[in-house]
Amino acid sequence: MSVPVGGGAEAALGAVRARLARARRVAALTGAGVSAASGLPTFRGALGFWREHRAEDLATPQAYARDPLLVWEWYAARFHAAAAAAPNGAHLHLARLEAQLPDFTLVTQNVDGLHARSGSRRVLELHGNLTKSRCERCGHLDALAPGFALPPCCSRCGSRARPNVVWFGEHLPERAFEAAAAAFSRAEVALVIGTSGVVEPAASLGRLAAQRGAVVVEINPEPTPLTPYATLSLRQDAVSGLHALLGPLTPPPG
Ligand code: NAD
Ligand code: ZN
């Protein structure tokens, strides 16, 4: 069922809250909407276009082959925006859940690194991370520093390096996806937050959890293709949705 902001479905929300409080195995899938409150736009939002290019046309191996500098300039702009951004309450709620649960898996499609910066220790980054470059020749990863030169070169062999992200049409890191699928298969509660649910195979994780009988909670101001699989859809932004589900963020113990 869908629960709008201030809607009258408190009973459904209460039941899910109680289930979550009892759960030991929880998995969460996050998308660009989780970083929206940190000022980082989504692909379906302001980042849909950069200069005159569609984001989906820039995040491809074909775009990089055609114009590597253009693609790097876009990633450099996003790198600097992410570096200047601070984690928001949604990131903090998820870091807190990890600390509270014996079996919590955080799977993200985000490449901004904000989950790790908010204290999440173990994050499965399905689409890589824009804070690093990856050598096109030897695969070595280098951390990017503010103001890095374009295109970056590998610190080990000197060859040109590409952004360490997964582009549309590329394969996901196999082990990370397997671990994500295993976590969503065994989860008692699965949270699907701020993702359009159209990028596969990440979106399949929400369906997998539903098929295995998990309580699936979607948090997204808009309906998505994952909505029919959700036990409960909170039509809220990520921060207030997690707040409704988990209660206020209290300072960490100690
Ligand atoms: P998306 O841009 O396709 O969709 C974002 C979703 O978030 C939409 O469904 C939207 O309704 C929802 N949303 C918007 N504001 C929200 C808020 N405040 N709280 C909760 N939900 C909100 O993003 P996606 O589904 O993550 O997938 C597209 C690809 O975009 C991924 O591969 C990802 O790597 C990439 N991406 C990453 C970032 C980032 O790292 N911050 C930013 C933009 C795009
Ligand atoms: Zn190299």
mmCIF file of N, CA, C and O in Angstrom, residues 27-36 40 78 88 90-91 94 98 104-118 120-130 164-166 172-173 176-177 179-181 183-184 191-196 199-203 205 238:
data_model
loop_
_atom_site.group_PDB
_atom_site.id
_atom_site.type_symbol
_atom_site.label_atom_id
_atom_site.label_comp_id
_atom_site.label_asym_id
_atom_site.label_seq_id
_atom_site.Cartn_x
_atom_site.Cartn_y
_atom_site.Cartn_z
ATOM 1 N N ALA A 27 18.130 -5.592 4.575
ATOM 2 C CA ALA A 27 18.940 -5.133 3.439
ATOM 3 C C ALA A 27 18.345 -3.829 2.923
ATOM 4 O O ALA A 27 17.128 -3.640 2.973
ATOM 5 N N ALA A 28 19.199 -2.941 2.465
ATOM 6 C CA ALA A 28 18.720 -1.665 1.921
ATOM 7 C C ALA A 28 19.371 -1.419 0.565
ATOM 8 O O ALA A 28 20.562 -1.681 0.384
ATOM 9 N N LEU A 29 18.559 -0.931 -0.365
ATOM 10 C CA LEU A 29 19.058 -0.519 -1.685
ATOM 11 C C LEU A 29 18.820 0.977 -1.807
ATOM 12 O O LEU A 29 17.693 1.436 -1.615
ATOM 13 N N THR A 30 19.872 1.718 -2.083
ATOM 14 C CA THR A 30 19.690 3.161 -2.215
ATOM 15 C C THR A 30 20.034 3.629 -3.622
ATOM 16 O O THR A 30 20.841 3.030 -4.330
ATOM 17 N N GLY A 31 19.396 4.742 -3.999
ATOM 18 C CA GLY A 31 19.656 5.370 -5.287
ATOM 19 C C GLY A 31 19.868 6.860 -5.101
ATOM 20 O O GLY A 31 19.944 7.355 -3.957
ATOM 21 N N ALA A 32 19.934 7.551 -6.214
ATOM 22 C CA ALA A 32 20.314 8.965 -6.200
ATOM 23 C C ALA A 32 19.442 9.821 -5.279
ATOM 24 O O ALA A 32 19.909 10.827 -4.741
ATOM 25 N N GLY A 33 18.172 9.423 -5.060
ATOM 26 C CA GLY A 33 17.279 10.210 -4.210
ATOM 27 C C GLY A 33 17.795 10.356 -2.787
ATOM 28 O O GLY A 33 17.487 11.333 -2.103
ATOM 29 N N VAL A 34 18.604 9.386 -2.332
ATOM 30 C CA VAL A 34 19.137 9.447 -0.965
ATOM 31 C C VAL A 34 20.130 10.605 -0.813
ATOM 32 O O VAL A 34 20.281 11.162 0.275
ATOM 33 N N SER A 35 20.790 10.967 -1.897
ATOM 34 C CA SER A 35 21.753 12.077 -1.816
ATOM 35 C C SER A 35 21.148 13.414 -2.233
ATOM 36 O O SER A 35 21.851 14.433 -2.221
ATOM 37 N N ALA A 36 19.860 13.412 -2.590
ATOM 38 C CA ALA A 36 19.235 14.663 -3.049
ATOM 39 C C ALA A 36 19.293 15.738 -1.954
ATOM 40 O O ALA A 36 19.601 16.899 -2.225
ATOM 41 N N LEU A 40 22.946 16.882 -4.147
ATOM 42 C CA LEU A 40 23.435 16.205 -5.357
ATOM 43 C C LEU A 40 22.231 15.783 -6.191
ATOM 44 O O LEU A 40 21.410 14.987 -5.725
ATOM 45 N N ARG A 78 31.041 16.446 -10.997
ATOM 46 C CA ARG A 78 30.294 15.661 -9.999
ATOM 47 C C ARG A 78 31.188 15.310 -8.804
ATOM 48 O O ARG A 78 30.732 15.273 -7.661
ATOM 49 N N ASN A 88 23.576 13.422 4.593
ATOM 50 C CA ASN A 88 22.343 13.925 5.213
ATOM 51 C C ASN A 88 21.761 12.881 6.179
ATOM 52 O O ASN A 88 22.352 11.810 6.392
ATOM 53 N N ALA A 90 19.452 10.778 5.963
ATOM 54 C CA ALA A 90 19.171 9.427 5.435
ATOM 55 C C ALA A 90 20.441 8.577 5.488
ATOM 56 O O ALA A 90 20.405 7.412 5.907
ATOM 57 N N HIS A 91 21.561 9.158 5.094
ATOM 58 C CA HIS A 91 22.832 8.420 5.204
ATOM 59 C C HIS A 91 23.093 8.037 6.665
ATOM 60 O O HIS A 91 23.516 6.927 6.971
ATOM 61 N N LEU A 94 21.005 5.147 7.982
ATOM 62 C CA LEU A 94 21.434 3.837 7.468
ATOM 63 C C LEU A 94 22.739 3.393 8.139
ATOM 64 O O LEU A 94 22.929 2.208 8.422
ATOM 65 N N GLU A 98 23.130 -0.099 10.525
ATOM 66 C CA GLU A 98 24.220 -1.075 10.402
ATOM 67 C C GLU A 98 24.820 -1.383 11.776
ATOM 68 O O GLU A 98 25.110 -2.533 12.099
ATOM 69 N N PHE A 104 23.053 -6.618 8.488
ATOM 70 C CA PHE A 104 22.540 -5.489 7.706
ATOM 71 C C PHE A 104 23.440 -5.293 6.495
ATOM 72 O O PHE A 104 24.667 -5.232 6.633
ATOM 73 N N THR A 105 22.837 -5.222 5.325
ATOM 74 C CA THR A 105 23.620 -5.017 4.101
ATOM 75 C C THR A 105 23.123 -3.774 3.390
ATOM 76 O O THR A 105 21.920 -3.648 3.109
ATOM 77 N N LEU A 106 24.031 -2.870 3.129
ATOM 78 C CA LEU A 106 23.689 -1.641 2.412
ATOM 79 C C LEU A 106 24.226 -1.752 0.988
ATOM 80 O O LEU A 106 25.433 -1.922 0.775
ATOM 81 N N VAL A 107 23.308 -1.672 0.043
ATOM 82 C CA VAL A 107 23.662 -1.781 -1.370
ATOM 83 C C VAL A 107 23.316 -0.442 -2.004
ATOM 84 O O VAL A 107 22.197 0.044 -1.847
ATOM 85 N N THR A 108 24.255 0.159 -2.696
ATOM 86 C CA THR A 108 23.949 1.462 -3.287
ATOM 87 C C THR A 108 24.269 1.503 -4.768
ATOM 88 O O THR A 108 25.195 0.843 -5.244
ATOM 89 N N GLN A 109 23.469 2.299 -5.476
ATOM 90 C CA GLN A 109 23.775 2.608 -6.877
ATOM 91 C C GLN A 109 24.513 3.941 -6.953
ATOM 92 O O GLN A 109 24.917 4.364 -8.020
ATOM 93 N N ASN A 110 24.636 4.602 -5.814
ATOM 94 C CA ASN A 110 25.277 5.915 -5.817
ATOM 95 C C ASN A 110 26.784 5.776 -5.944
ATOM 96 O O ASN A 110 27.382 4.817 -5.453
ATOM 97 N N VAL A 111 27.360 6.769 -6.582
ATOM 98 C CA VAL A 111 28.802 6.746 -6.818
ATOM 99 C C VAL A 111 29.499 7.871 -6.054
ATOM 100 O O VAL A 111 30.686 8.113 -6.231
ATOM 101 N N ASP A 112 28.732 8.562 -5.181
ATOM 102 C CA ASP A 112 29.255 9.780 -4.555
ATOM 103 C C ASP A 112 30.069 9.539 -3.282
ATOM 104 O O ASP A 112 30.679 10.467 -2.750
ATOM 105 N N GLY A 113 30.063 8.309 -2.757
ATOM 106 C CA GLY A 113 30.872 7.997 -1.574
ATOM 107 C C GLY A 113 30.286 8.504 -0.264
ATOM 108 O O GLY A 113 30.923 8.384 0.789
ATOM 109 N N LEU A 114 29.059 9.060 -0.282
ATOM 110 C CA LEU A 114 28.528 9.672 0.945
ATOM 111 C C LEU A 114 28.140 8.642 2.007
ATOM 112 O O LEU A 114 28.187 8.941 3.203
ATOM 113 N N HIS A 115 27.766 7.430 1.593
ATOM 114 C CA HIS A 115 27.449 6.417 2.617
ATOM 115 C C HIS A 115 28.683 6.136 3.480
ATOM 116 O O HIS A 115 28.599 6.099 4.705
ATOM 117 N N ALA A 116 29.819 5.932 2.829
ATOM 118 C CA ALA A 116 31.041 5.643 3.599
ATOM 119 C C ALA A 116 31.400 6.837 4.470
ATOM 120 O O ALA A 116 31.786 6.674 5.637
ATOM 121 N N ARG A 117 31.223 8.044 3.943
ATOM 122 C CA ARG A 117 31.581 9.226 4.728
ATOM 123 C C ARG A 117 30.641 9.454 5.914
ATOM 124 O O ARG A 117 30.979 10.189 6.840
ATOM 125 N N SER A 118 29.454 8.832 5.874
ATOM 126 C CA SER A 118 28.529 9.021 7.009
ATOM 127 C C SER A 118 28.732 7.956 8.067
ATOM 128 O O SER A 118 28.009 7.929 9.060
ATOM 129 N N SER A 120 28.915 4.403 7.402
ATOM 130 C CA SER A 120 28.611 3.022 7.010
ATOM 131 C C SER A 120 29.938 2.335 6.722
ATOM 132 O O SER A 120 30.756 2.837 5.950
ATOM 133 N N ARG A 121 30.139 1.165 7.353
ATOM 134 C CA ARG A 121 31.438 0.493 7.218
ATOM 135 C C ARG A 121 31.495 -0.376 5.981
ATOM 136 O O ARG A 121 32.513 -0.518 5.336
ATOM 137 N N ARG A 122 30.339 -1.052 5.723
ATOM 138 C CA ARG A 122 30.334 -2.006 4.624
ATOM 139 C C ARG A 122 29.257 -1.576 3.639
ATOM 140 O O ARG A 122 28.075 -1.652 3.934
ATOM 141 N N VAL A 123 29.690 -1.103 2.472
ATOM 142 C CA VAL A 123 28.754 -0.640 1.454
ATOM 143 C C VAL A 123 29.069 -1.388 0.168
ATOM 144 O O VAL A 123 30.227 -1.408 -0.276
ATOM 145 N N LEU A 124 28.053 -2.019 -0.406
ATOM 146 C CA LEU A 124 28.252 -2.662 -1.705
ATOM 147 C C LEU A 124 27.909 -1.625 -2.772
ATOM 148 O O LEU A 124 26.744 -1.272 -2.958
ATOM 149 N N GLU A 125 28.957 -1.120 -3.436
ATOM 150 C CA GLU A 125 28.752 -0.071 -4.440
ATOM 151 C C GLU A 125 28.596 -0.727 -5.804
ATOM 152 O O GLU A 125 29.592 -1.076 -6.443
ATOM 153 N N LEU A 126 27.344 -0.887 -6.225
ATOM 154 C CA LEU A 126 27.106 -1.637 -7.475
ATOM 155 C C LEU A 126 27.590 -0.892 -8.704
ATOM 156 O O LEU A 126 27.881 -1.505 -9.728
ATOM 157 N N HIS A 127 27.638 0.441 -8.630
ATOM 158 C CA HIS A 127 28.012 1.223 -9.813
ATOM 159 C C HIS A 127 29.350 1.943 -9.637
ATOM 160 O O HIS A 127 29.629 2.926 -10.322
ATOM 161 N N GLY A 128 30.175 1.428 -8.717
ATOM 162 C CA GLY A 128 31.502 2.015 -8.546
ATOM 163 C C GLY A 128 31.466 3.286 -7.721
ATOM 164 O O GLY A 128 30.520 3.518 -6.951
ATOM 165 N N ASN A 129 32.497 4.108 -7.912
ATOM 166 C CA ASN A 129 32.669 5.263 -7.051
ATOM 167 C C ASN A 129 33.442 6.337 -7.813
ATOM 168 O O ASN A 129 34.519 6.059 -8.359
ATOM 169 N N LEU A 130 32.886 7.550 -7.845
ATOM 170 C CA LEU A 130 33.563 8.574 -8.654
ATOM 171 C C LEU A 130 34.722 9.242 -7.927
ATOM 172 O O LEU A 130 35.333 10.171 -8.449
ATOM 173 N N ASN A 164 36.126 5.376 -12.202
ATOM 174 C CA ASN A 164 35.919 4.032 -11.646
ATOM 175 C C ASN A 164 34.436 3.799 -11.362
ATOM 176 O O ASN A 164 34.028 3.554 -10.228
ATOM 177 N N VAL A 165 33.644 3.940 -12.420
ATOM 178 C CA VAL A 165 32.197 3.746 -12.278
ATOM 179 C C VAL A 165 31.747 2.722 -13.306
ATOM 180 O O VAL A 165 32.493 2.393 -14.237
ATOM 181 N N VAL A 166 30.528 2.234 -13.097
ATOM 182 C CA VAL A 166 29.941 1.291 -14.054
ATOM 183 C C VAL A 166 29.016 2.092 -14.967
ATOM 184 O O VAL A 166 28.078 2.735 -14.489
ATOM 185 N N LEU A 172 28.146 -5.242 -13.859
ATOM 186 C CA LEU A 172 28.353 -4.852 -12.462
ATOM 187 C C LEU A 172 29.492 -5.668 -11.877
ATOM 188 O O LEU A 172 29.756 -6.771 -12.356
ATOM 189 N N PRO A 173 30.142 -5.158 -10.819
ATOM 190 C CA PRO A 173 31.141 -5.985 -10.121
ATOM 191 C C PRO A 173 30.454 -7.256 -9.624
ATOM 192 O O PRO A 173 29.500 -7.179 -8.840
ATOM 193 N N ALA A 176 30.201 -8.149 -5.767
ATOM 194 C CA ALA A 176 29.328 -7.220 -5.031
ATOM 195 C C ALA A 176 27.870 -7.540 -5.336
ATOM 196 O O ALA A 176 27.019 -7.553 -4.437
ATOM 197 N N PHE A 177 27.566 -7.832 -6.606
ATOM 198 C CA PHE A 177 26.163 -8.113 -6.927
ATOM 199 C C PHE A 177 25.717 -9.432 -6.299
ATOM 200 O O PHE A 177 24.597 -9.540 -5.795
ATOM 201 N N ALA A 179 26.804 -10.741 -3.524
ATOM 202 C CA ALA A 179 26.595 -10.488 -2.088
ATOM 203 C C ALA A 179 25.290 -9.728 -1.874
ATOM 204 O O ALA A 179 24.542 -9.989 -0.920
ATOM 205 N N ALA A 180 24.987 -8.788 -2.779
ATOM 206 C CA ALA A 180 23.740 -8.024 -2.664
ATOM 207 C C ALA A 180 22.539 -8.942 -2.848
ATOM 208 O O ALA A 180 21.570 -8.886 -2.067
ATOM 209 N N ALA A 181 22.605 -9.817 -3.849
ATOM 210 C CA ALA A 181 21.482 -10.730 -4.113
ATOM 211 C C ALA A 181 21.285 -11.671 -2.921
ATOM 212 O O ALA A 181 20.150 -11.946 -2.513
ATOM 213 N N ALA A 183 22.008 -11.038 0.197
ATOM 214 C CA ALA A 183 21.444 -10.260 1.315
ATOM 215 C C ALA A 183 19.952 -10.007 1.107
ATOM 216 O O ALA A 183 19.157 -10.107 2.050
ATOM 217 N N PHE A 184 19.556 -9.696 -0.130
ATOM 218 C CA PHE A 184 18.130 -9.452 -0.386
ATOM 219 C C PHE A 184 17.326 -10.752 -0.362
ATOM 220 O O PHE A 184 16.134 -10.728 -0.097
ATOM 221 N N LEU A 191 14.606 -2.468 2.426
ATOM 222 C CA LEU A 191 14.290 -1.053 2.224
ATOM 223 C C LEU A 191 14.783 -0.652 0.838
ATOM 224 O O LEU A 191 15.925 -0.947 0.473
ATOM 225 N N VAL A 192 13.931 0.017 0.084
ATOM 226 C CA VAL A 192 14.286 0.454 -1.273
ATOM 227 C C VAL A 192 14.071 1.964 -1.301
ATOM 228 O O VAL A 192 12.941 2.436 -1.255
ATOM 229 N N ILE A 193 15.174 2.706 -1.317
ATOM 230 C CA ILE A 193 15.063 4.137 -1.005
ATOM 231 C C ILE A 193 15.649 5.010 -2.116
ATOM 232 O O ILE A 193 16.819 4.866 -2.487
ATOM 233 N N GLY A 194 14.831 5.905 -2.637
ATOM 234 C CA GLY A 194 15.328 6.931 -3.566
ATOM 235 C C GLY A 194 15.880 6.392 -4.858
ATOM 236 O O GLY A 194 16.797 6.977 -5.431
ATOM 237 N N THR A 195 15.321 5.285 -5.331
ATOM 238 C CA THR A 195 15.773 4.782 -6.630
ATOM 239 C C THR A 195 14.596 4.676 -7.586
ATOM 240 O O THR A 195 13.486 4.306 -7.176
ATOM 241 N N SER A 196 14.872 5.027 -8.848
ATOM 242 C CA SER A 196 13.811 5.021 -9.866
ATOM 243 C C SER A 196 13.355 3.603 -10.181
ATOM 244 O O SER A 196 12.302 3.414 -10.781
ATOM 245 N N VAL A 199 16.866 0.970 -13.367
ATOM 246 C CA VAL A 199 18.214 0.554 -13.751
ATOM 247 C C VAL A 199 18.429 -0.884 -13.265
ATOM 248 O O VAL A 199 18.393 -1.160 -12.060
ATOM 249 N N GLU A 200 18.607 -1.786 -14.203
ATOM 250 C CA GLU A 200 18.813 -3.207 -13.868
ATOM 251 C C GLU A 200 20.306 -3.515 -13.899
ATOM 252 O O GLU A 200 21.053 -2.833 -14.595
ATOM 253 N N PRO A 201 20.774 -4.535 -13.168
ATOM 254 C CA PRO A 201 19.953 -5.447 -12.380
ATOM 255 C C PRO A 201 19.691 -4.978 -10.946
ATOM 256 O O PRO A 201 19.076 -5.709 -10.195
ATOM 257 N N ALA A 202 20.117 -3.746 -10.604
ATOM 258 C CA ALA A 202 19.925 -3.289 -9.214
ATOM 259 C C ALA A 202 18.456 -3.410 -8.801
ATOM 260 O O ALA A 202 18.136 -3.889 -7.703
ATOM 261 N N ALA A 203 17.555 -2.989 -9.701
ATOM 262 C CA ALA A 203 16.135 -2.977 -9.342
ATOM 263 C C ALA A 203 15.618 -4.382 -9.036
ATOM 264 O O ALA A 203 14.682 -4.554 -8.251
ATOM 265 N N LEU A 205 16.752 -6.497 -7.189
ATOM 266 C CA LEU A 205 16.936 -6.854 -5.776
ATOM 267 C C LEU A 205 15.638 -6.644 -4.986
ATOM 268 O O LEU A 205 15.294 -7.446 -4.118
ATOM 269 N N ALA A 238 13.697 10.806 1.351
ATOM 270 C CA ALA A 238 14.428 9.757 2.068
ATOM 271 C C ALA A 238 14.603 10.094 3.542
ATOM 272 O O ALA A 238 14.473 9.221 4.407
#
